[in-house]
Amino acid sequence: MNISAWAIKRPLPALLIFFVLCVAGLWGFYQLPVARFPDIAFPMTTVTVTQPGASPSQLEAEVTRKVEDSVATVNNVKRVISSVSEGVSTTTIEFQLEADLATALDDTRDAVTRIRTDLPQDIQEPVISKVDIGGSLMTYALVAPHMTPDEASWFVDRDISRAMYGVPGVARVTRVGGVQRQVRVDLDPNALIAMGITAGDVSQQLARIQVERAGGKAEIEGAQQTIRTLGTVGDAQALRDYSIALPDGRAVRLSTLANVTDAAADPTEAALLDGEKVVAFSMSRTRGSSEVKVEAGVHEALDRIKAEHPGIDFRLVTTAIDETHRSYDSSMTMLWEGALLALLVVWLFLRDWRATWVSALALPLSIIPTFAVMYFFGFTLNIITLLALSVVVGILVDDAIVEIENIVRHLRMGKPPLEAAREAAGEIGNAVIATSLTLAAVFVPVAFMPGIAGKFFREFGWTAATAVLFSLLVARLLTPMMAAYLLKPHGEEKPESKLMGWYLGWVDKALRHRGWTLWLAFAMFVGSLALVPLIPATFIPQSDLGRSNLNLELPPGTRLQETVAVAERARALLKDMPELKQVYTAVGAVLDLGDPSATGVGEPRKATLILDWGVADDRDRDQRALERDARERLANLPGVRVSYVSSEPGNLLQLVLSGDDPQRLQEASTALERDLRGVQGLGSVTSTASLLRPELQIVPNAARAADLGVATQDIAEAARIATAGDYEQRLAKLNLPDRQVPIRVGFAEAALANPALIGQLRVPGRDGPVPLAAVAEIRQGSGPSQISRYQRQRNVTLTAELNGRPLGDVMTEVQALPGVKQLPPGVTFLNTGDAEVFVELFIGFMLAMAAGLICIYMVLLLLFNHALMPVTILAAVPLCAGGAFGALLITQNMLSLPALIGLLMLIGIATKNSILLVDYAVMAEDEQGMSQHDALIDACRKRAQPIIMTTLAMGAGMMPIALGFAGDSSFRAPMAIAVIGGLITSTLLSLIVIPAAFTVMDDLGEWMSRKFRHKSTHGQA
């Protein structure tokens, strides 16, 4: 059935179909969430176990190994990675990509529950959670001059958090900086010694006295009443008068033993904005929500808070939504620019406004219904889906151009519009269907790419394929119908131009010397492959976000106040840089990038400076140059590791050495770190191997402890409670109307400055408290500050900044280093992080390209019903390689993810030109009885113009992306440049080479057919 003829005969149903599709598309567009990247649920879970004060070695032995062994038995586990630091063990379980995240979370929870009784009893309850790759959207600083740090912190924890969680789409609110209110019972060491009581006794007595408990039920005067025991006080002042029982039977007031104050806990983190201490808070969104709508909701909620609390304000510290806005706005701008340029090409060739307007309708009528499909699939308007729409802008108008050009050609023969539209659409129908289906056949395999890259490009493949199929529907249903009723009869057919005569002369020569033609084309293809080693390869081109995350790492054991002072010195060294707009410093807190393996655990010795450079268009230097300048300015900071933490993939090289022998692992990591520092161009090289922290080690004297009846556990408990306080779940609480405040019993920070104090601590013995020094030796030592484990083995992770160097080149150099080639026995080398994804990406795209070629062959086989004809059409694919690789080399762009997308697109685009030529040649031979030579000459005469028109339209559609007219084009430009370069060579060469290839394949098909018939005849005889 000829659907175009049906639409011409019955225009109203066709118009109604597209009216319904456009209404659905517009509704889908307004419902689609806007985000920077696709919402991806990686099947990854974490198990976090906290035991305050526990050393990494202790946690590794008592917690981490047991958790790893248990979760390793869960189905579909890909790898288990653990990080152990002081007081915290974090185990990340990565599952196979096809695993269901909800099931993986349940299985992880069950695995931890099975071993809960084997873990230490004084740990806090293990936290099992899923990993949502996304990170913090916005961070604000509270500006409240009239509030104390405690009041500001509680205002964020209660009022602001409550308001933010009321905003649809906000998943988590995290406070950075500020203080935690705490009733401090700062014990007097001399008073404890004089009274013969331990810090643990005081803490435990308070926990038993300061309680509120249910006391049962009573029947009074026929009514049932509950009984409660109320032993709590309402303020810290009342605690001072509490009686504390001494071991000799006497009792003293708490104020005799300690100074009781309603104050704050020792700070573990700090936040500063341009040197001023602030209380900050950051927010992340739920999966599936719109970043733009979340931003609007947050702004509205903050405006309400400011109206309700005069005198406070909020300063935006960091935001990831600016990049979302820029990506969205630039993509939409590129859609309009590309569409207008493509239509300009149509008008220049046809010089007919009506024909141009009919072609123009193909763009909105292809893109708008695509939004409905995107919404149905649960996609978002992100950099990937908008990229898909941007790259197909030139393609979407192609089918309409081919249709309208053929109709105009028939009009010039003197036919009336209805007849011209009907006959032209029937003549070109197979070619239009074939070209669109081959493009869809290229894009759909991208949606099924394996690995992490496949997760991202699922949305790309389906969006592009859907838009192309809608463009086919427009070209077959609407374009002929509108042309039939809107176009006017044309004059006589124009005479053949000199350029056409020159071109047909070249085609004639190519057909007469087809062997030389094909060998020259093959030589050009081989030559173009020789360009590949000259093009650097990387994962994703570095973009200018206008923001750098500068990480400062001090030696283990550094106090928070020292880290803050060093961070301020660093800020002072950078503040005279003219491009620097603002510096936000987070000390002891983790920068939430959404990936726990990239951010690690917050420690008082670590600080992150977020340097705001402003928009790239407003400055002369790019982000990379500014980062180099900042690094040079900080080169003389003593005892500080300076590195950049990137929120973008492709900027870091991560290498892992793993093994069971710590000594060999240490030696191998030291050698590899030394070799890495010799690799030219790499930035800061850091290793987790050399991190040792100072320790005071208490070693009990077993004989003395046994004589005095002192248990090792009591020694540890006495030291822990006196210096750090008891575990929070055991502490007494001060009950306030809106919260509970923990009552921490221990020594004041000033008292802890005396190392001899530890030896004077009293520990409970058989005949009363005894000095700790009497039953144990106290000595200086060291232990690992952090322990990293990979696949249940200890590992050392080495990280190096690429500083703009291609990831592929650096990986090649690293593989040749002696530290990699000469590893000790039992130590293995692993590529992880971006390096692993980089390899996975290239393999995935190679598979997608192979699958695309196979799909194209099958589609063409079904449409042409000829085994060799698709091979002729696919001969155009190698012809685009020289232009694509040459354009990347000339413009100094790397072979990266977007460039691979461009190469993938070229497979489908190159076949379009071949299909138009081959389809008409076959038709001229079969229907008009032309010879092979004459049919090909006529095909080139009739189809050269639409081929050049579609090529120029596609190139014009890509031009705004290649030139980067809107926003940061670092990601999109390599793709457009590869496509434009490939289009040029593919079009110019295929117009001459494909006719020659057609004759070879046609003759081969005839020979095989005669051979088959001959054998068949002999067989029957």
Short mmCIF file of C-alpha atoms in Angstrom, two decimals, residues 230-485:
data_model
loop_
_atom_site.label_atom_id
_atom_site.label_comp_id
_atom_site.label_asym_id
_atom_site.label_seq_id
_atom_site.Cartn_x
_atom_site.Cartn_y
_atom_site.Cartn_z
CA LEU A 230 11.13 10.93 85.84
CA GLY A 231 14.81 11.28 86.72
CA THR A 232 15.80 13.90 84.20
CA VAL A 233 16.74 17.55 84.61
CA GLY A 234 15.98 20.39 82.21
CA ASP A 235 19.31 22.21 82.17
CA ALA A 236 23.02 21.78 82.76
CA GLN A 237 22.93 23.86 85.97
CA ALA A 238 20.85 21.20 87.74
CA LEU A 239 23.41 18.51 86.85
CA ARG A 240 26.04 20.19 88.99
CA ASP A 241 24.17 19.21 92.16
CA TYR A 242 23.91 15.52 91.26
CA SER A 243 25.46 13.19 93.83
CA ILE A 244 28.15 10.82 92.61
CA ALA A 245 28.85 7.73 94.72
CA LEU A 246 32.52 7.07 95.51
CA PRO A 247 34.07 3.57 95.88
CA ASP A 248 34.54 4.09 99.67
CA GLY A 249 30.81 4.66 100.19
CA ARG A 250 30.85 8.43 100.35
CA ALA A 251 29.11 10.72 97.83
CA VAL A 252 30.10 14.08 96.37
CA ARG A 253 28.45 16.57 94.10
CA LEU A 254 29.32 16.37 90.42
CA SER A 255 30.59 19.96 90.54
CA THR A 256 33.32 18.75 92.95
CA LEU A 257 34.71 16.43 90.27
CA ALA A 258 34.04 18.37 87.08
CA ASN A 259 33.17 21.63 85.44
CA VAL A 260 29.67 21.27 83.89
CA THR A 261 28.78 23.55 80.96
CA ASP A 262 26.12 23.68 78.28
CA ALA A 263 28.48 24.10 75.33
CA ALA A 264 29.40 22.34 72.11
CA ALA A 265 31.18 19.15 71.10
CA ASP A 266 34.76 19.35 69.88
CA PRO A 267 34.43 20.43 66.23
CA THR A 268 35.33 17.86 63.58
CA GLU A 269 34.66 20.05 60.53
CA ALA A 270 34.51 23.69 59.54
CA ALA A 271 33.19 25.76 56.63
CA LEU A 272 34.55 29.13 55.53
CA LEU A 273 33.42 31.53 52.82
CA ASP A 274 36.13 33.95 51.74
CA GLY A 275 37.83 33.45 55.11
CA GLU A 276 34.73 33.94 57.29
CA LYS A 277 33.44 30.96 59.28
CA VAL A 278 29.92 30.01 58.17
CA VAL A 279 27.34 27.29 58.63
CA ALA A 280 26.60 25.82 55.20
CA PHE A 281 24.11 23.28 53.93
CA SER A 282 23.94 21.33 50.68
CA MET A 283 21.06 19.56 48.93
CA SER A 284 20.80 16.66 46.51
CA ARG A 285 17.75 15.61 44.51
CA THR A 286 15.77 12.40 44.15
CA ARG A 287 16.13 10.34 40.98
CA GLY A 288 13.63 11.31 38.31
CA SER A 289 13.08 14.85 39.59
CA SER A 290 13.90 17.96 37.57
CA GLU A 291 16.97 19.87 38.69
CA VAL A 292 15.44 23.11 37.42
CA LYS A 293 12.20 22.56 39.37
CA VAL A 294 14.15 21.60 42.50
CA GLU A 295 16.18 24.81 42.18
CA ALA A 296 13.00 26.88 41.82
CA GLY A 297 11.42 25.15 44.83
CA VAL A 298 14.53 25.71 46.97
CA HIS A 299 14.63 29.41 46.05
CA GLU A 300 10.96 29.77 46.96
CA ALA A 301 11.45 28.01 50.32
CA LEU A 302 14.50 30.11 51.18
CA ASP A 303 12.59 33.30 50.33
CA ARG A 304 9.85 32.23 52.79
CA ILE A 305 12.42 31.57 55.52
CA LYS A 306 13.98 35.00 54.98
CA ALA A 307 10.55 36.62 55.23
CA GLU A 308 9.79 34.76 58.47
CA HIS A 309 13.22 35.46 60.03
CA PRO A 310 14.33 39.03 59.28
CA GLY A 311 18.06 39.61 59.53
CA ILE A 312 19.19 36.36 57.94
CA ASP A 313 20.33 35.78 54.38
CA PHE A 314 21.69 32.97 52.21
CA ARG A 315 24.71 33.08 49.90
CA LEU A 316 24.99 30.59 47.08
CA VAL A 317 28.34 28.86 47.47
CA THR A 318 28.30 26.22 44.74
CA THR A 319 25.72 25.00 42.26
CA ALA A 320 25.73 22.28 39.64
CA ILE A 321 22.52 23.63 38.09
CA ASP A 322 24.30 26.44 36.24
CA GLU A 323 25.86 23.76 34.00
CA THR A 324 22.40 22.24 33.54
CA HIS A 325 20.99 25.61 32.47
CA ARG A 326 23.92 26.26 30.14
CA SER A 327 23.67 22.79 28.58
CA TYR A 328 19.91 23.07 28.11
CA ASP A 329 19.97 26.62 26.73
CA SER A 330 22.90 25.97 24.38
CA SER A 331 21.32 22.75 23.10
CA MET A 332 18.03 24.51 22.39
CA THR A 333 19.90 27.35 20.67
CA MET A 334 21.82 24.86 18.55
CA LEU A 335 18.55 23.18 17.55
CA TRP A 336 17.22 26.49 16.19
CA GLU A 337 20.52 27.48 14.57
CA GLY A 338 20.97 24.09 12.93
CA ALA A 339 17.38 24.02 11.71
CA LEU A 340 17.60 27.50 10.14
CA LEU A 341 20.90 26.72 8.41
CA ALA A 342 19.53 23.43 7.04
CA LEU A 343 16.47 25.22 5.65
CA LEU A 344 18.67 27.92 4.13
CA VAL A 345 20.40 25.19 2.15
CA VAL A 346 17.01 23.94 0.88
CA TRP A 347 16.01 27.42 -0.29
CA LEU A 348 19.35 28.06 -2.01
CA PHE A 349 18.89 24.92 -4.11
CA LEU A 350 15.16 25.03 -4.82
CA ARG A 351 14.56 28.81 -4.69
CA ASP A 352 10.95 28.07 -3.79
CA TRP A 353 9.57 29.41 -0.50
CA ARG A 354 6.60 27.02 -0.54
CA ALA A 355 8.86 24.00 -1.01
CA THR A 356 11.19 25.30 1.72
CA TRP A 357 8.26 25.78 4.10
CA VAL A 358 7.01 22.23 3.45
CA SER A 359 10.54 20.94 4.22
CA ALA A 360 10.72 23.14 7.33
CA LEU A 361 7.69 21.45 8.89
CA ALA A 362 9.60 18.16 9.00
CA LEU A 363 11.77 19.44 11.87
CA PRO A 364 9.15 20.33 14.50
CA LEU A 365 6.88 17.47 13.43
CA SER A 366 9.77 15.00 13.97
CA ILE A 367 11.15 16.44 17.21
CA ILE A 368 7.93 17.31 19.08
CA PRO A 369 6.42 13.76 19.06
CA THR A 370 9.82 12.45 20.19
CA PHE A 371 9.30 14.18 23.56
CA ALA A 372 6.22 12.03 24.18
CA VAL A 373 8.26 8.84 23.63
CA MET A 374 11.04 10.18 25.87
CA TYR A 375 8.53 10.81 28.66
CA PHE A 376 7.00 7.34 28.17
CA PHE A 377 10.48 5.76 28.53
CA GLY A 378 11.21 7.82 31.68
CA PHE A 379 14.04 9.86 30.14
CA THR A 380 15.06 13.39 31.11
CA LEU A 381 16.07 16.44 29.08
CA ASN A 382 19.81 16.10 29.70
CA ILE A 383 23.08 16.58 27.87
CA ILE A 384 22.77 13.13 26.26
CA THR A 385 19.18 13.33 24.99
CA LEU A 386 19.61 16.94 23.87
CA LEU A 387 22.83 15.91 22.12
CA ALA A 388 20.86 13.22 20.29
CA LEU A 389 18.34 15.81 19.10
CA SER A 390 21.11 18.26 18.16
CA VAL A 391 22.96 15.74 16.02
CA VAL A 392 19.87 14.61 14.13
CA VAL A 393 18.65 18.13 13.26
CA GLY A 394 20.29 17.98 9.83
CA ILE A 395 19.20 14.38 9.37
CA LEU A 396 15.53 14.99 10.21
CA VAL A 397 15.04 17.32 7.26
CA ASP A 398 16.84 14.93 4.88
CA ASP A 399 13.90 12.70 4.05
CA ALA A 400 11.67 15.72 3.45
CA ILE A 401 14.40 17.27 1.24
CA VAL A 402 14.65 14.11 -0.86
CA GLU A 403 10.85 13.95 -1.21
CA ILE A 404 10.37 17.64 -2.00
CA GLU A 405 13.33 17.77 -4.43
CA ASN A 406 11.93 14.82 -6.36
CA ILE A 407 8.45 16.40 -6.43
CA VAL A 408 9.89 19.71 -7.69
CA ARG A 409 11.79 17.77 -10.39
CA HIS A 410 8.52 16.18 -11.53
CA LEU A 411 6.78 19.57 -11.45
CA ARG A 412 9.46 20.90 -13.80
CA MET A 413 8.48 18.14 -16.23
CA GLY A 414 5.17 19.99 -16.57
CA LYS A 415 3.06 17.72 -14.35
CA PRO A 416 0.30 19.19 -12.13
CA PRO A 417 1.09 19.22 -8.36
CA LEU A 418 -1.21 16.29 -7.43
CA GLU A 419 0.23 14.01 -10.12
CA ALA A 420 3.81 15.16 -9.47
CA ALA A 421 3.48 14.53 -5.72
CA ARG A 422 1.90 11.10 -6.20
CA GLU A 423 4.40 9.85 -8.80
CA ALA A 424 7.47 11.37 -7.14
CA ALA A 425 6.58 9.93 -3.74
CA GLY A 426 6.04 6.49 -5.25
CA GLU A 427 9.34 6.68 -7.13
CA ILE A 428 11.43 7.71 -4.12
CA GLY A 429 9.54 5.69 -1.48
CA ASN A 430 11.88 2.70 -1.15
CA ALA A 431 14.96 4.93 -0.95
CA VAL A 432 13.47 7.15 1.79
CA ILE A 433 12.35 4.14 3.84
CA ALA A 434 15.74 2.49 3.43
CA THR A 435 17.72 5.59 4.44
CA SER A 436 15.66 6.17 7.61
CA LEU A 437 15.66 2.53 8.67
CA THR A 438 19.43 2.26 8.19
CA LEU A 439 19.92 5.30 10.44
CA ALA A 440 17.60 3.80 13.06
CA ALA A 441 19.53 0.53 12.71
CA VAL A 442 22.72 2.44 13.62
CA PHE A 443 21.29 4.26 16.64
CA VAL A 444 19.35 1.40 18.26
CA PRO A 445 22.46 -0.78 18.98
CA VAL A 446 23.92 2.17 20.94
CA ALA A 447 21.02 1.75 23.40
CA PHE A 448 22.23 -1.81 24.10
CA MET A 449 25.92 -1.01 24.60
CA PRO A 450 27.46 -2.93 27.53
CA GLY A 451 28.98 -1.40 30.63
CA ILE A 452 28.61 2.00 32.25
CA ALA A 453 28.78 3.81 28.90
CA GLY A 454 25.76 1.76 27.80
CA LYS A 455 23.81 3.05 30.79
CA PHE A 456 24.43 6.61 29.65
CA PHE A 457 23.81 6.03 25.95
CA ARG A 458 20.62 4.06 26.26
CA GLU A 459 18.79 7.39 26.17
CA PHE A 460 20.90 8.64 23.26
CA GLY A 461 20.16 5.64 21.04
CA TRP A 462 16.41 5.56 21.62
CA THR A 463 15.98 9.35 21.33
CA ALA A 464 17.88 9.60 18.04
CA ALA A 465 16.20 6.50 16.55
CA THR A 466 12.73 7.74 17.56
CA ALA A 467 13.29 11.17 15.98
CA VAL A 468 14.54 9.56 12.74
CA LEU A 469 11.49 7.27 12.53
CA PHE A 470 9.15 10.21 13.09
CA SER A 471 10.98 12.07 10.29
CA LEU A 472 10.28 9.06 8.05
CA LEU A 473 6.60 9.23 8.96
CA VAL A 474 6.55 12.95 8.11
CA ALA A 475 8.33 12.37 4.79
CA ARG A 476 6.00 9.59 3.68
CA LEU A 477 2.72 10.90 5.08
CA LEU A 478 2.76 14.68 5.35
CA THR A 479 5.38 16.05 2.94
CA PRO A 480 3.84 14.62 -0.29
CA MET A 481 0.33 15.59 0.86
CA MET A 482 1.32 19.19 1.63
CA ALA A 483 3.34 19.46 -1.59
CA ALA A 484 0.34 18.24 -3.59
CA TYR A 485 -1.92 20.97 -2.24
#
